[in-house]
Amino acid sequence: MLNRKGSLIVLSGPSGSGKGTVLGEFFEKYADENVFLSISATTRNPRPSDIDGVTYYFKTVDEFKNMIKNNELLEYASFCDNYYGTPKKAVEDKLNSGVDVILEIEIQGALKVMETTKDAVFVFICPPSVEELEKRLVGRNTETLDVIKKRIDTAKWELTNIEKYDYLIVNETVDDAASKLKEIIDAQRQSVKNNKEFIKTILNEVEL
């Protein structure tokens, strides 16, 4: 295997875009051992299907604020009255070992990563229409109508940020969206910027 640095893939999109489902399909069908899904920390309450340390690291507000204070987060954001953030060390360790890291984070957090991390690749997952997005949010039946309304209002603002991203995946079918994510990651693995060690080696041979 070529000695290369891993790619940081920042995946985000509004609630109801299906980004979690797309990621699940990607890891089931397409991912290999050199792709790592970063686990975010959050202060929101767990849903019935959530598992601490697998879905999220569930933290109290005080615990999360201590992580901010100790500079333990790559990014963090407040969303619908809860904190979300990415623990820094695990991401850096994986990238330095040549593993690609996917961050599934809120758009507020992605915008912060854009400011601080020049080599990250940003992928926006989008529903086919705003109408479909609203339908998906209501169909979850996991939140109150007030929370759903807040998520819809937030989603409309989030959609205005699409042009700041490198890639757009319209999630019409989950399998097609997951396949497109694989194509993006494959392309990053072949990029010049992520294969500098090989390039250095081959250029040294040319000089000989």
PDB file of C-alpha atoms in Angstrom:
ATOM      1  CA  MET A   1       0.000   0.000   0.000  1.00  0.00           C
ATOM      2  CA  LEU A   2       1.194   3.501  -0.785  1.00  0.00           C
ATOM      3  CA  ASN A   3       2.189   5.599   2.195  1.00  0.00           C
ATOM      4  CA  ARG A   4      -0.381   8.385   2.096  1.00  0.00           C
ATOM      5  CA  LYS A   5      -2.180  10.594   4.523  1.00  0.00           C
ATOM      6  CA  GLY A   6      -5.854   9.927   5.122  1.00  0.00           C
ATOM      7  CA  SER A   7      -8.533  12.278   3.810  1.00  0.00           C
ATOM      8  CA  LEU A   8     -10.846  14.154   6.141  1.00  0.00           C
ATOM      9  CA  ILE A   9     -14.337  13.911   4.615  1.00  0.00           C
ATOM     10  CA  VAL A  10     -16.829  16.290   6.220  1.00  0.00           C
ATOM     11  CA  LEU A  11     -20.371  15.140   5.518  1.00  0.00           C
ATOM     12  CA  SER A  12     -23.324  17.288   6.461  1.00  0.00           C
ATOM     13  CA  GLY A  13     -26.822  18.243   5.440  1.00  0.00           C
ATOM     14  CA  PRO A  14     -30.093  19.314   7.024  1.00  0.00           C
ATOM     15  CA  SER A  15     -32.132  17.087   9.317  1.00  0.00           C
ATOM     16  CA  GLY A  16     -34.239  14.874   7.083  1.00  0.00           C
ATOM     17  CA  SER A  17     -31.632  14.676   4.301  1.00  0.00           C
ATOM     18  CA  GLY A  18     -30.930  11.063   5.235  1.00  0.00           C
ATOM     19  CA  LYS A  19     -27.201  11.452   5.813  1.00  0.00           C
ATOM     20  CA  GLY A  20     -27.162   8.881   8.624  1.00  0.00           C
ATOM     21  CA  THR A  21     -28.979   6.323   6.462  1.00  0.00           C
ATOM     22  CA  VAL A  22     -26.627   6.985   3.543  1.00  0.00           C
ATOM     23  CA  LEU A  23     -23.620   6.470   5.793  1.00  0.00           C
ATOM     24  CA  GLY A  24     -25.066   3.217   7.095  1.00  0.00           C
ATOM     25  CA  GLU A  25     -25.484   1.956   3.531  1.00  0.00           C
ATOM     26  CA  PHE A  26     -21.970   3.109   2.612  1.00  0.00           C
ATOM     27  CA  PHE A  27     -20.361   1.256   5.509  1.00  0.00           C
ATOM     28  CA  GLU A  28     -22.399  -1.875   4.867  1.00  0.00           C
ATOM     29  CA  LYS A  29     -21.676  -2.086   1.133  1.00  0.00           C
ATOM     30  CA  TYR A  30     -18.640  -0.042   0.214  1.00  0.00           C
ATOM     31  CA  ALA A  31     -16.350   0.818   3.109  1.00  0.00           C
ATOM     32  CA  ASP A  32     -13.034  -0.919   3.759  1.00  0.00           C
ATOM     33  CA  GLU A  33     -10.748  -1.048   6.788  1.00  0.00           C
ATOM     34  CA  ASN A  34      -9.184   2.285   5.819  1.00  0.00           C
ATOM     35  CA  VAL A  35     -12.344   4.322   6.450  1.00  0.00           C
ATOM     36  CA  PHE A  36     -13.242   5.457   9.957  1.00  0.00           C
ATOM     37  CA  LEU A  37     -16.475   7.145  11.034  1.00  0.00           C
ATOM     38  CA  SER A  38     -15.710   9.709  13.699  1.00  0.00           C
ATOM     39  CA  ILE A  39     -18.046   9.569  16.682  1.00  0.00           C
ATOM     40  CA  SER A  40     -19.357  12.946  17.802  1.00  0.00           C
ATOM     41  CA  ALA A  41     -20.050  14.079  21.336  1.00  0.00           C
ATOM     42  CA  THR A  42     -23.450  15.597  22.107  1.00  0.00           C
ATOM     43  CA  THR A  43     -25.575  16.848  24.967  1.00  0.00           C
ATOM     44  CA  ARG A  44     -28.877  15.812  23.374  1.00  0.00           C
ATOM     45  CA  ASN A  45     -30.921  13.029  24.925  1.00  0.00           C
ATOM     46  CA  PRO A  46     -30.393   9.559  23.422  1.00  0.00           C
ATOM     47  CA  ARG A  47     -33.078   8.178  21.095  1.00  0.00           C
ATOM     48  CA  PRO A  48     -34.238   4.566  21.626  1.00  0.00           C
ATOM     49  CA  SER A  49     -31.889   3.273  18.910  1.00  0.00           C
ATOM     50  CA  ASP A  50     -28.836   5.220  20.140  1.00  0.00           C
ATOM     51  CA  ILE A  51     -25.869   3.516  21.810  1.00  0.00           C
ATOM     52  CA  ASP A  52     -23.409   5.540  23.870  1.00  0.00           C
ATOM     53  CA  GLY A  53     -19.929   5.344  22.340  1.00  0.00           C
ATOM     54  CA  VAL A  54     -21.313   4.017  19.057  1.00  0.00           C
ATOM     55  CA  THR A  55     -23.924   6.510  17.854  1.00  0.00           C
ATOM     56  CA  TYR A  56     -22.606   9.405  19.938  1.00  0.00           C
ATOM     57  CA  TYR A  57     -20.659  10.066  23.108  1.00  0.00           C
ATOM     58  CA  PHE A  58     -23.476  11.400  25.265  1.00  0.00           C
ATOM     59  CA  LYS A  59     -22.269  14.172  27.579  1.00  0.00           C
ATOM     60  CA  THR A  60     -23.754  16.506  30.151  1.00  0.00           C
ATOM     61  CA  VAL A  61     -23.539  20.204  29.411  1.00  0.00           C
ATOM     62  CA  ASP A  62     -20.787  20.583  32.038  1.00  0.00           C
ATOM     63  CA  GLU A  63     -18.788  17.699  30.544  1.00  0.00           C
ATOM     64  CA  PHE A  64     -19.068  19.209  27.083  1.00  0.00           C
ATOM     65  CA  LYS A  65     -18.009  22.647  28.272  1.00  0.00           C
ATOM     66  CA  ASN A  66     -14.928  21.076  29.875  1.00  0.00           C
ATOM     67  CA  MET A  67     -14.027  19.519  26.519  1.00  0.00           C
ATOM     68  CA  ILE A  68     -14.271  22.991  24.936  1.00  0.00           C
ATOM     69  CA  LYS A  69     -12.147  24.502  27.703  1.00  0.00           C
ATOM     70  CA  ASN A  70      -9.460  21.823  27.317  1.00  0.00           C
ATOM     71  CA  ASN A  71      -9.315  22.243  23.499  1.00  0.00           C
ATOM     72  CA  GLU A  72     -10.350  18.619  22.977  1.00  0.00           C
ATOM     73  CA  LEU A  73     -12.710  19.312  20.070  1.00  0.00           C
ATOM     74  CA  LEU A  74     -11.943  19.762  16.374  1.00  0.00           C
ATOM     75  CA  GLU A  75     -15.211  21.674  16.067  1.00  0.00           C
ATOM     76  CA  TYR A  76     -18.412  22.173  17.989  1.00  0.00           C
ATOM     77  CA  ALA A  77     -21.758  23.849  17.481  1.00  0.00           C
ATOM     78  CA  SER A  78     -25.062  24.467  19.202  1.00  0.00           C
ATOM     79  CA  PHE A  79     -28.051  23.041  17.331  1.00  0.00           C
ATOM     80  CA  CYS A  80     -31.676  22.940  18.508  1.00  0.00           C
ATOM     81  CA  ASP A  81     -30.592  23.777  22.075  1.00  0.00           C
ATOM     82  CA  ASN A  82     -27.932  21.051  22.254  1.00  0.00           C
ATOM     83  CA  TYR A  83     -24.161  20.934  21.769  1.00  0.00           C
ATOM     84  CA  TYR A  84     -22.479  18.730  19.160  1.00  0.00           C
ATOM     85  CA  GLY A  85     -18.738  18.373  18.646  1.00  0.00           C
ATOM     86  CA  THR A  86     -15.928  16.213  17.253  1.00  0.00           C
ATOM     87  CA  PRO A  87     -13.237  14.861  19.605  1.00  0.00           C
ATOM     88  CA  LYS A  88      -9.917  15.908  18.052  1.00  0.00           C
ATOM     89  CA  LYS A  89      -7.335  13.270  18.999  1.00  0.00           C
ATOM     90  CA  ALA A  90      -9.016  10.223  17.436  1.00  0.00           C
ATOM     91  CA  VAL A  91      -9.412  12.049  14.121  1.00  0.00           C
ATOM     92  CA  GLU A  92      -5.797  13.211  13.986  1.00  0.00           C
ATOM     93  CA  ASP A  93      -4.431   9.769  14.899  1.00  0.00           C
ATOM     94  CA  LYS A  94      -6.423   8.065  12.132  1.00  0.00           C
ATOM     95  CA  LEU A  95      -5.465  10.597   9.453  1.00  0.00           C
ATOM     96  CA  ASN A  96      -1.785  10.342  10.309  1.00  0.00           C
ATOM     97  CA  SER A  97      -1.947   6.550   9.987  1.00  0.00           C
ATOM     98  CA  GLY A  98      -3.374   6.799   6.442  1.00  0.00           C
ATOM     99  CA  VAL A  99      -7.006   6.144   7.340  1.00  0.00           C
ATOM    100  CA  ASP A 100      -9.779   8.239   5.777  1.00  0.00           C
ATOM    101  CA  VAL A 101     -12.021   9.833   8.402  1.00  0.00           C
ATOM    102  CA  ILE A 102     -15.655  10.773   7.814  1.00  0.00           C
ATOM    103  CA  LEU A 103     -17.186  13.440  10.018  1.00  0.00           C
ATOM    104  CA  GLU A 104     -20.981  13.475  10.003  1.00  0.00           C
ATOM    105  CA  ILE A 105     -21.567  16.865  11.579  1.00  0.00           C
ATOM    106  CA  GLU A 106     -24.010  19.742  11.636  1.00  0.00           C
ATOM    107  CA  ILE A 107     -23.517  22.499   9.073  1.00  0.00           C
ATOM    108  CA  GLN A 108     -22.530  25.015  11.753  1.00  0.00           C
ATOM    109  CA  GLY A 109     -19.671  22.719  12.672  1.00  0.00           C
ATOM    110  CA  ALA A 110     -18.703  22.127   9.045  1.00  0.00           C
ATOM    111  CA  LEU A 111     -18.418  25.875   8.478  1.00  0.00           C
ATOM    112  CA  LYS A 112     -16.000  26.072  11.411  1.00  0.00           C
ATOM    113  CA  VAL A 113     -13.888  23.235   9.992  1.00  0.00           C
ATOM    114  CA  MET A 114     -13.734  25.144   6.684  1.00  0.00           C
ATOM    115  CA  GLU A 115     -12.068  28.004   8.566  1.00  0.00           C
ATOM    116  CA  THR A 116      -9.452  25.878  10.341  1.00  0.00           C
ATOM    117  CA  THR A 117      -8.694  22.817   8.167  1.00  0.00           C
ATOM    118  CA  LYS A 118      -7.478  23.510   4.647  1.00  0.00           C
ATOM    119  CA  ASP A 119      -7.213  19.893   3.423  1.00  0.00           C
ATOM    120  CA  ALA A 120     -10.703  18.685   4.365  1.00  0.00           C
ATOM    121  CA  VAL A 121     -13.232  17.704   1.686  1.00  0.00           C
ATOM    122  CA  PHE A 122     -16.802  18.898   2.216  1.00  0.00           C
ATOM    123  CA  VAL A 123     -19.811  16.884   1.030  1.00  0.00           C
ATOM    124  CA  PHE A 124     -23.385  18.172   1.271  1.00  0.00           C
ATOM    125  CA  ILE A 125     -26.213  15.618   1.436  1.00  0.00           C
ATOM    126  CA  CYS A 126     -29.428  17.169   0.158  1.00  0.00           C
ATOM    127  CA  PRO A 127     -33.019  15.903  -0.116  1.00  0.00           C
ATOM    128  CA  PRO A 128     -34.674  16.061  -3.569  1.00  0.00           C
ATOM    129  CA  SER A 129     -36.894  18.936  -2.413  1.00  0.00           C
ATOM    130  CA  VAL A 130     -37.873  20.955   0.656  1.00  0.00           C
ATOM    131  CA  GLU A 131     -41.279  19.261   0.539  1.00  0.00           C
ATOM    132  CA  GLU A 132     -39.631  15.842   0.796  1.00  0.00           C
ATOM    133  CA  LEU A 133     -37.457  17.054   3.663  1.00  0.00           C
ATOM    134  CA  GLU A 134     -40.495  18.203   5.642  1.00  0.00           C
ATOM    135  CA  LYS A 135     -42.228  14.887   4.941  1.00  0.00           C
ATOM    136  CA  ARG A 136     -39.261  12.920   6.288  1.00  0.00           C
ATOM    137  CA  LEU A 137     -39.006  14.998   9.462  1.00  0.00           C
ATOM    138  CA  VAL A 138     -42.697  14.618  10.278  1.00  0.00           C
ATOM    139  CA  GLY A 139     -42.581  10.911   9.452  1.00  0.00           C
ATOM    140  CA  ARG A 140     -39.922  10.189  12.072  1.00  0.00           C
ATOM    141  CA  ASN A 141     -42.457  10.485  14.915  1.00  0.00           C
ATOM    142  CA  THR A 142     -39.581  10.968  17.363  1.00  0.00           C
ATOM    143  CA  GLU A 143     -39.997  14.652  18.242  1.00  0.00           C
ATOM    144  CA  THR A 144     -42.647  17.187  19.197  1.00  0.00           C
ATOM    145  CA  LEU A 145     -44.195  19.461  16.581  1.00  0.00           C
ATOM    146  CA  ASP A 146     -42.338  22.441  18.067  1.00  0.00           C
ATOM    147  CA  VAL A 147     -38.985  20.685  17.634  1.00  0.00           C
ATOM    148  CA  ILE A 148     -39.909  19.608  14.096  1.00  0.00           C
ATOM    149  CA  LYS A 149     -40.812  23.198  13.183  1.00  0.00           C
ATOM    150  CA  LYS A 150     -37.478  24.392  14.570  1.00  0.00           C
ATOM    151  CA  ARG A 151     -35.635  21.742  12.546  1.00  0.00           C
ATOM    152  CA  ILE A 152     -37.476  22.749   9.354  1.00  0.00           C
ATOM    153  CA  ASP A 153     -36.654  26.436   9.893  1.00  0.00           C
ATOM    154  CA  THR A 154     -33.010  25.538  10.560  1.00  0.00           C
ATOM    155  CA  ALA A 155     -32.902  23.253   7.508  1.00  0.00           C
ATOM    156  CA  LYS A 156     -34.011  26.068   5.225  1.00  0.00           C
ATOM    157  CA  TRP A 157     -31.078  28.179   6.428  1.00  0.00           C
ATOM    158  CA  GLU A 158     -28.710  25.224   6.079  1.00  0.00           C
ATOM    159  CA  LEU A 159     -29.682  24.722   2.436  1.00  0.00           C
ATOM    160  CA  THR A 160     -28.424  28.228   1.650  1.00  0.00           C
ATOM    161  CA  ASN A 161     -24.858  27.001   2.378  1.00  0.00           C
ATOM    162  CA  ILE A 162     -24.665  24.355  -0.368  1.00  0.00           C
ATOM    163  CA  GLU A 163     -22.339  26.387  -2.584  1.00  0.00           C
ATOM    164  CA  LYS A 164     -19.660  26.483   0.126  1.00  0.00           C
ATOM    165  CA  TYR A 165     -19.148  22.718  -0.218  1.00  0.00           C
ATOM    166  CA  ASP A 166     -16.933  20.757  -2.629  1.00  0.00           C
ATOM    167  CA  TYR A 167     -19.456  18.054  -3.553  1.00  0.00           C
ATOM    168  CA  LEU A 168     -23.246  17.713  -3.616  1.00  0.00           C
ATOM    169  CA  ILE A 169     -25.080  14.392  -3.267  1.00  0.00           C
ATOM    170  CA  VAL A 170     -28.842  14.534  -3.853  1.00  0.00           C
ATOM    171  CA  ASN A 171     -30.319  11.697  -1.812  1.00  0.00           C
ATOM    172  CA  GLU A 172     -33.091  10.372  -4.036  1.00  0.00           C
ATOM    173  CA  THR A 173     -32.251   6.726  -3.327  1.00  0.00           C
ATOM    174  CA  VAL A 174     -30.005   5.604  -0.499  1.00  0.00           C
ATOM    175  CA  ASP A 175     -27.952   3.134  -2.552  1.00  0.00           C
ATOM    176  CA  ASP A 176     -27.204   5.684  -5.272  1.00  0.00           C
ATOM    177  CA  ALA A 177     -26.192   8.305  -2.698  1.00  0.00           C
ATOM    178  CA  ALA A 178     -23.916   5.827  -0.897  1.00  0.00           C
ATOM    179  CA  SER A 179     -22.320   4.855  -4.224  1.00  0.00           C
ATOM    180  CA  LYS A 180     -21.605   8.514  -4.987  1.00  0.00           C
ATOM    181  CA  LEU A 181     -19.964   8.921  -1.584  1.00  0.00           C
ATOM    182  CA  LYS A 182     -17.689   5.983  -2.415  1.00  0.00           C
ATOM    183  CA  GLU A 183     -16.713   7.646  -5.715  1.00  0.00           C
ATOM    184  CA  ILE A 184     -15.755  10.836  -3.874  1.00  0.00           C
ATOM    185  CA  ILE A 185     -13.596   8.964  -1.362  1.00  0.00           C
ATOM    186  CA  ASP A 186     -11.935   6.921  -4.128  1.00  0.00           C
ATOM    187  CA  ALA A 187     -11.091  10.136  -5.985  1.00  0.00           C
ATOM    188  CA  GLN A 188      -9.509  11.629  -2.867  1.00  0.00           C
ATOM    189  CA  ARG A 189      -7.319   8.555  -2.463  1.00  0.00           C
ATOM    190  CA  GLN A 190      -5.862   9.207  -5.914  1.00  0.00           C
ATOM    191  CA  SER A 191      -5.347  12.935  -5.398  1.00  0.00           C
ATOM    192  CA  VAL A 192      -1.847  14.356  -5.658  1.00  0.00           C
ATOM    193  CA  LYS A 193      -2.070  16.143  -2.308  1.00  0.00           C
ATOM    194  CA  ASN A 194      -2.765  12.874  -0.464  1.00  0.00           C
ATOM    195  CA  ASN A 195       0.092  10.941  -2.084  1.00  0.00           C
ATOM    196  CA  LYS A 196       3.039  13.232  -1.358  1.00  0.00           C
ATOM    197  CA  GLU A 197       5.235  10.470   0.083  1.00  0.00           C
ATOM    198  CA  PHE A 198       4.942   8.373  -3.076  1.00  0.00           C
ATOM    199  CA  ILE A 199       5.576  11.429  -5.242  1.00  0.00           C
ATOM    200  CA  LYS A 200       8.675  12.265  -3.184  1.00  0.00           C
ATOM    201  CA  THR A 201       9.958   8.722  -3.657  1.00  0.00           C
ATOM    202  CA  ILE A 202       9.384   8.637  -7.412  1.00  0.00           C
ATOM    203  CA  LEU A 203      10.978  12.057  -7.903  1.00  0.00           C
ATOM    204  CA  ASN A 204      14.040  10.940  -5.971  1.00  0.00           C
ATOM    205  CA  GLU A 205      14.343   8.001  -8.376  1.00  0.00           C
ATOM    206  CA  VAL A 206      14.108  10.391 -11.330  1.00  0.00           C
ATOM    207  CA  GLU A 207      16.978  12.456  -9.918  1.00  0.00           C
ATOM    208  CA  LEU A 208      19.126   9.316  -9.739  1.00  0.00           C
TER     209      LEU A 208
END
